[in-house]
Structure formats: C-alpha cells, structure tokens
Coordinates of C-alpha atoms and ligand atoms in Angstrom, one line a residue:
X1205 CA 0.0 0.0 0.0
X1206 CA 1.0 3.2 -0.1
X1207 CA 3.0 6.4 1.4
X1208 CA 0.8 8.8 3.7
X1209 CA 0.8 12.2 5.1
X1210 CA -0.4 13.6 8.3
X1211 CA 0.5 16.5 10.5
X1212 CA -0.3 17.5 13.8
X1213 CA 1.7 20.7 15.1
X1214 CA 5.2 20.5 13.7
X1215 CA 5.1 16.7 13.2
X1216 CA 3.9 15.1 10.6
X1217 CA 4.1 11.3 8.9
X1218 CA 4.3 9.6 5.8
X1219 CA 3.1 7.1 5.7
X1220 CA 1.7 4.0 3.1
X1221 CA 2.5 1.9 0.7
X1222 CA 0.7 -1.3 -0.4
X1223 CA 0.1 -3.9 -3.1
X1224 CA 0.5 -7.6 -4.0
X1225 CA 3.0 -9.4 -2.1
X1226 CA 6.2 -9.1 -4.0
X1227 CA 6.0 -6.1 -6.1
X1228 CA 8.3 -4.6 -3.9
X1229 CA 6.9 -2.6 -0.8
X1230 CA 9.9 -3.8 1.7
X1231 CA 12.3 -2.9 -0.6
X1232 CA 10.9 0.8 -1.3
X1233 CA 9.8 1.5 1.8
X1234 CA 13.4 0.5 3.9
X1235 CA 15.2 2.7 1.1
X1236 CA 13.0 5.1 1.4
X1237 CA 13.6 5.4 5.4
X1238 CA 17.3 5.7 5.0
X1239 CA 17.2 8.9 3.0
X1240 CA 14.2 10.2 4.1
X1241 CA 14.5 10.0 8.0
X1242 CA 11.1 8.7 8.4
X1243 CA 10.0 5.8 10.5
X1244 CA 9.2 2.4 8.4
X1245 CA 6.8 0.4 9.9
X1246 CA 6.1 -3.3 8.6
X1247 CA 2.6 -4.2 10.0
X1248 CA 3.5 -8.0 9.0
X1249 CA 6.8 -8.3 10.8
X1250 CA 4.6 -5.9 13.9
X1251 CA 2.2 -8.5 14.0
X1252 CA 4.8 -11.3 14.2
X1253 CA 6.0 -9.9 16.9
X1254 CA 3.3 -8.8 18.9
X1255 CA 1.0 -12.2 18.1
X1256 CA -1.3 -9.7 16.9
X1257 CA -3.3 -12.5 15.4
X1258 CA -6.9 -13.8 15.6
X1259 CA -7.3 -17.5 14.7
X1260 CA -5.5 -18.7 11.7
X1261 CA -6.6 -19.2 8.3
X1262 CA -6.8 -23.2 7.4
X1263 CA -7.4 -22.5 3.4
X1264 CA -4.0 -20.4 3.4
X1265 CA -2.4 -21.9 6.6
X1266 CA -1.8 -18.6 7.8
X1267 CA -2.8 -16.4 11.3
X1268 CA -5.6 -14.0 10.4
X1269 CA -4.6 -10.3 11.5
X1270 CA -5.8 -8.6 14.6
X1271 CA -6.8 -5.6 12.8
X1272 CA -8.3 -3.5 16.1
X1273 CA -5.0 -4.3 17.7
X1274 CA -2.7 -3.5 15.1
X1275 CA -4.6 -0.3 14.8
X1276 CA -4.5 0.0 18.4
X1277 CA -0.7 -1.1 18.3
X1278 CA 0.4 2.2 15.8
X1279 CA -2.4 4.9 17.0
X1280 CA 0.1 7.0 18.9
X1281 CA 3.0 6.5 16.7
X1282 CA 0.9 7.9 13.8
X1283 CA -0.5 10.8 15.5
X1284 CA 3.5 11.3 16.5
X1285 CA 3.9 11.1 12.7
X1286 CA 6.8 10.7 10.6
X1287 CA 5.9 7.4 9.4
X1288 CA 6.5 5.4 6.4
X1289 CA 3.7 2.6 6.6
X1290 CA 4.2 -0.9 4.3
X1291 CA 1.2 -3.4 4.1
X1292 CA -0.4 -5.3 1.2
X1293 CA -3.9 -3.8 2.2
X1294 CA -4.6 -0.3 3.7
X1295 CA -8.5 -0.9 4.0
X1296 CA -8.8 -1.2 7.9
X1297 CA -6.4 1.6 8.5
X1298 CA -8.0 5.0 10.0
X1299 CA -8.4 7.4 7.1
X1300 CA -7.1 10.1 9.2
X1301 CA -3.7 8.1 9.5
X1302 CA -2.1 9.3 5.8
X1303 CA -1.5 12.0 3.8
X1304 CA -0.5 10.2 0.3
X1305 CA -0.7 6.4 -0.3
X1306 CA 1.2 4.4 -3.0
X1307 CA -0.1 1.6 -4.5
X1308 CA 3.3 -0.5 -6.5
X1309 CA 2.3 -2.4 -9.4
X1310 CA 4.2 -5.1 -10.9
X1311 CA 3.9 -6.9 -14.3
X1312 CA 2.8 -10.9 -13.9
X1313 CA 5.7 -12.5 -15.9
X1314 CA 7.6 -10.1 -13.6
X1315 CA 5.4 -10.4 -10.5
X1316 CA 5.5 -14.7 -11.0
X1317 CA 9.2 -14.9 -10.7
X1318 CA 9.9 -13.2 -7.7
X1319 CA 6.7 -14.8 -6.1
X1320 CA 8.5 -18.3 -7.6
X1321 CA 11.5 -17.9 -5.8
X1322 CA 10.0 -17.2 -2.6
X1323 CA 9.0 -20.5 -2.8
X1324 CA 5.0 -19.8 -2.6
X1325 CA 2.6 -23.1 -3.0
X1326 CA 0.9 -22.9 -6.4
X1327 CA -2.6 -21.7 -4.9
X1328 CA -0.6 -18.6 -3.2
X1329 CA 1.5 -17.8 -6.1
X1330 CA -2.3 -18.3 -8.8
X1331 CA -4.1 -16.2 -6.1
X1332 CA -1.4 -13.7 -5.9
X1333 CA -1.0 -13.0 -9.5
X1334 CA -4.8 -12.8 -9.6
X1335 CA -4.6 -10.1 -7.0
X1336 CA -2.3 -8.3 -9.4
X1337 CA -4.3 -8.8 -12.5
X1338 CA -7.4 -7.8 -11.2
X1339 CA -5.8 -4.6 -8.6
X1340 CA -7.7 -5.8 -5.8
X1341 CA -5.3 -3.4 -3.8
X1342 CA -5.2 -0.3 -6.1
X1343 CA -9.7 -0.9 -5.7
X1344 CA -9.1 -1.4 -2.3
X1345 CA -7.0 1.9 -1.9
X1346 CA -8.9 4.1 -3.5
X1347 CA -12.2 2.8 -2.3
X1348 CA -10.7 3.7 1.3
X1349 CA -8.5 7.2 0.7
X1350 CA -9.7 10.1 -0.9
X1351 CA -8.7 9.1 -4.9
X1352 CA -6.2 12.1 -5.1
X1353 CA -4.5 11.0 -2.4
X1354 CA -3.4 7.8 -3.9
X1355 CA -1.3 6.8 -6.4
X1356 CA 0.4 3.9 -8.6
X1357 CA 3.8 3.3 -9.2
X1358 CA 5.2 0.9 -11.4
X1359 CA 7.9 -1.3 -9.8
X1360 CA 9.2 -3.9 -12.5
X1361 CA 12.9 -2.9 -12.6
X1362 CA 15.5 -1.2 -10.4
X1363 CA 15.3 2.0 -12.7
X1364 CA 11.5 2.4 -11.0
X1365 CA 12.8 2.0 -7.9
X1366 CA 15.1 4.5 -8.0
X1367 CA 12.6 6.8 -9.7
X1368 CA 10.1 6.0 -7.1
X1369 CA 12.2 7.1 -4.3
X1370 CA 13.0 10.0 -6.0
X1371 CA 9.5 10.7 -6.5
X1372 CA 8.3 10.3 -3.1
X1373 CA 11.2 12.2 -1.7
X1374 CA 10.2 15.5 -4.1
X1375 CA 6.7 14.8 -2.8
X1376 CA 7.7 14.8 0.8
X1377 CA 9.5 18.0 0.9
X1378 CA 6.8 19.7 -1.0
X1379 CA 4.6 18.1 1.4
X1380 CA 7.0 20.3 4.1
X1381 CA 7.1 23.5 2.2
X1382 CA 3.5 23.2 2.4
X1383 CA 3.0 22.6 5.6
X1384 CA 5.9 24.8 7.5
X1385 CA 5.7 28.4 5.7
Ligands
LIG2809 P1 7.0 -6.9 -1.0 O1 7.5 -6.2 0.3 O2 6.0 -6.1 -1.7 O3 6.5 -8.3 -0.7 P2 9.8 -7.0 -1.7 O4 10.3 -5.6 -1.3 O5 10.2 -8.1 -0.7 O6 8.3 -7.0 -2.0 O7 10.4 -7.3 -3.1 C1 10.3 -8.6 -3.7 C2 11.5 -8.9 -4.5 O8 11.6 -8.0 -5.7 C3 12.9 -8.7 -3.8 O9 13.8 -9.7 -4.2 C4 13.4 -7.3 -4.3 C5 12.8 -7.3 -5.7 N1 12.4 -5.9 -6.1 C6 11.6 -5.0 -5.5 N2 11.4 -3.9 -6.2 C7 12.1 -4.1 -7.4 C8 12.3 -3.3 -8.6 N3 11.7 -2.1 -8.7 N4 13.0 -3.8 -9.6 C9 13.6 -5.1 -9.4 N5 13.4 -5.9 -8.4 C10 12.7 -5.4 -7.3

C-alpha cells in the first residue's frame, strides 16, 4: 500500500505503501527510510512480533490479522507522525492516519518470478498473480483514501525504484514546504 501524510503541530508522517505481495513494498519503503528519515513500519513483521493474530486461516495456513489491535498497536506512533507505513492492504487503517498512499504495481511475468523464488505453493502464487491482475489493492485503496490521495507506481525494474524514491522524496518535501511556511 502506499506512502501517507499527516501533521499534527510541527510533526507530521508519511506514511503507506501497499500492493500484491512481491511487487516490492519492503524494498521501497526501507530505502526510502534511510534517506528520508522517516520511521518504516512493517505491520506484518509488527504483527509477528506482537501475536497480533486472531485464529489462523486453514485454506491459506496462515494467522488472520488482529486488525483492532494493530490499529490499536500504531495509534500513537501515527498521530506522533513521521511514518513510512508498508502493508499489502490499507482498508482497515484509520483514514485520518495518511497523507498520500502508494499503490506498487508489478507486471505478472515479472510479478510470478519473484513470487516463484519465494518458494510460494501454487494456490498462493495463482491467487497472488490474480490479485495483481485484477488490482484488488489499487480498488481497495482508492475505495478507502480520498482518490487524489493515492497513487500507482510501477515497480518492474531497479530504474523504477530509483525513480520511485526520488519521487516520493520530491513529494515529501513539497509536502513540508506546504506545511511549515
Ligand atoms: P514486498 O514487500 O512487496 O513483498 P519485496 O520488497 O520483498 O516485496 O520485493 C520482492 C523482490 O523483488 C525482492 O527480491 C526485491 C525485488 N524488487 C523489489 N522492487 C524491485 C524493482 N523495482 N526492480 C527489481 N526488483 C525489485
């Protein structure tokens, strides 16, 4: 999902980026971090560590999210602000949370190799790629932000990446120009 804006006082957070597993969220998000200064939050990798779980899914073998807890879990840190938030889905997240959300979109061919290597069963790696085709996420997003406040960004090749990060960044300063005069 996404990159997101809020400010309260002087402070303010990014924070948001989401889509299909594997089109590259981690990857953007921790870069993004280091040169931004902001916080990154992985909800999964919080919710590991918290047990921020409620049952477990039997068709996908998984634990289902605590999604009152997790928001429960971040409230304060968002209002603090300065966050860079990274989940697959951004539906169950307080609107008031972001400022700007980014939805990465990958190619399938693409998508299906790096979802290969992880070693995904062959349900999770159809139902994945399904995700992607049909942008259950991008929907998702926009039927859950305000549409101007979120956008897509491809993320196929290193090149994006880069010119991701260098779009965000421009975005986040004029976010603080904004904000601060
Ligand atoms: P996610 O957090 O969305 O599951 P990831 O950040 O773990 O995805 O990335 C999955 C893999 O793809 C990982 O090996 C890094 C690679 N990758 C990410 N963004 C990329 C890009 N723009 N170009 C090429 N490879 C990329």
């Amino acid at each position: 999902m996404e990159a997101c804006h809020r400010r309260l006082g002087n402070q303010w957070s990014a924070a948001g980026h989401g889509g299909t597993p594997g089109v590259g969220k981690t990857t953007l998000g921790k870069e993004l971090a280091a040169r931004s200064g902001l916080k990154y939050i992985n909800v999964g990798d919080l919710a590991r560590e918290g047990q921020l779980y409620d049952g477990h899914d039997e068709e996908y073998d998984c634990p289902i999210l605590d999604e009152d807890r997790v928001v429960d879990e971040l409230d304060n840190q968002m209002i603090e602000g300065g966050v860079i938030v990274d989940y697959h889905g951004c539906d169950f997240f307080p609107e008031r949370w972001f400022h700007v959300v980014f939805v990465l979109r990958t190619e399938n061919s693409v998508l299906y190799k790096r979802l290969e290597t992880r070693g995904y069963s062959e349900k999770k790696l159809k139902d994945n790629i399904q995700c992607e085709i049909f942008q259950v996420l991008y929907e998702e997003a926009i039927a859950s932000y305000k549409e101007e406040i979120v956008h897509q960004l491809p993320s196929n090749k290193p090149e994006e990446l880069e010119d991701n990060i260098n779009q965000i960044l421009k975005w986040i300063d004029q976010w603080i120009k904004d904000h601060n005069s």
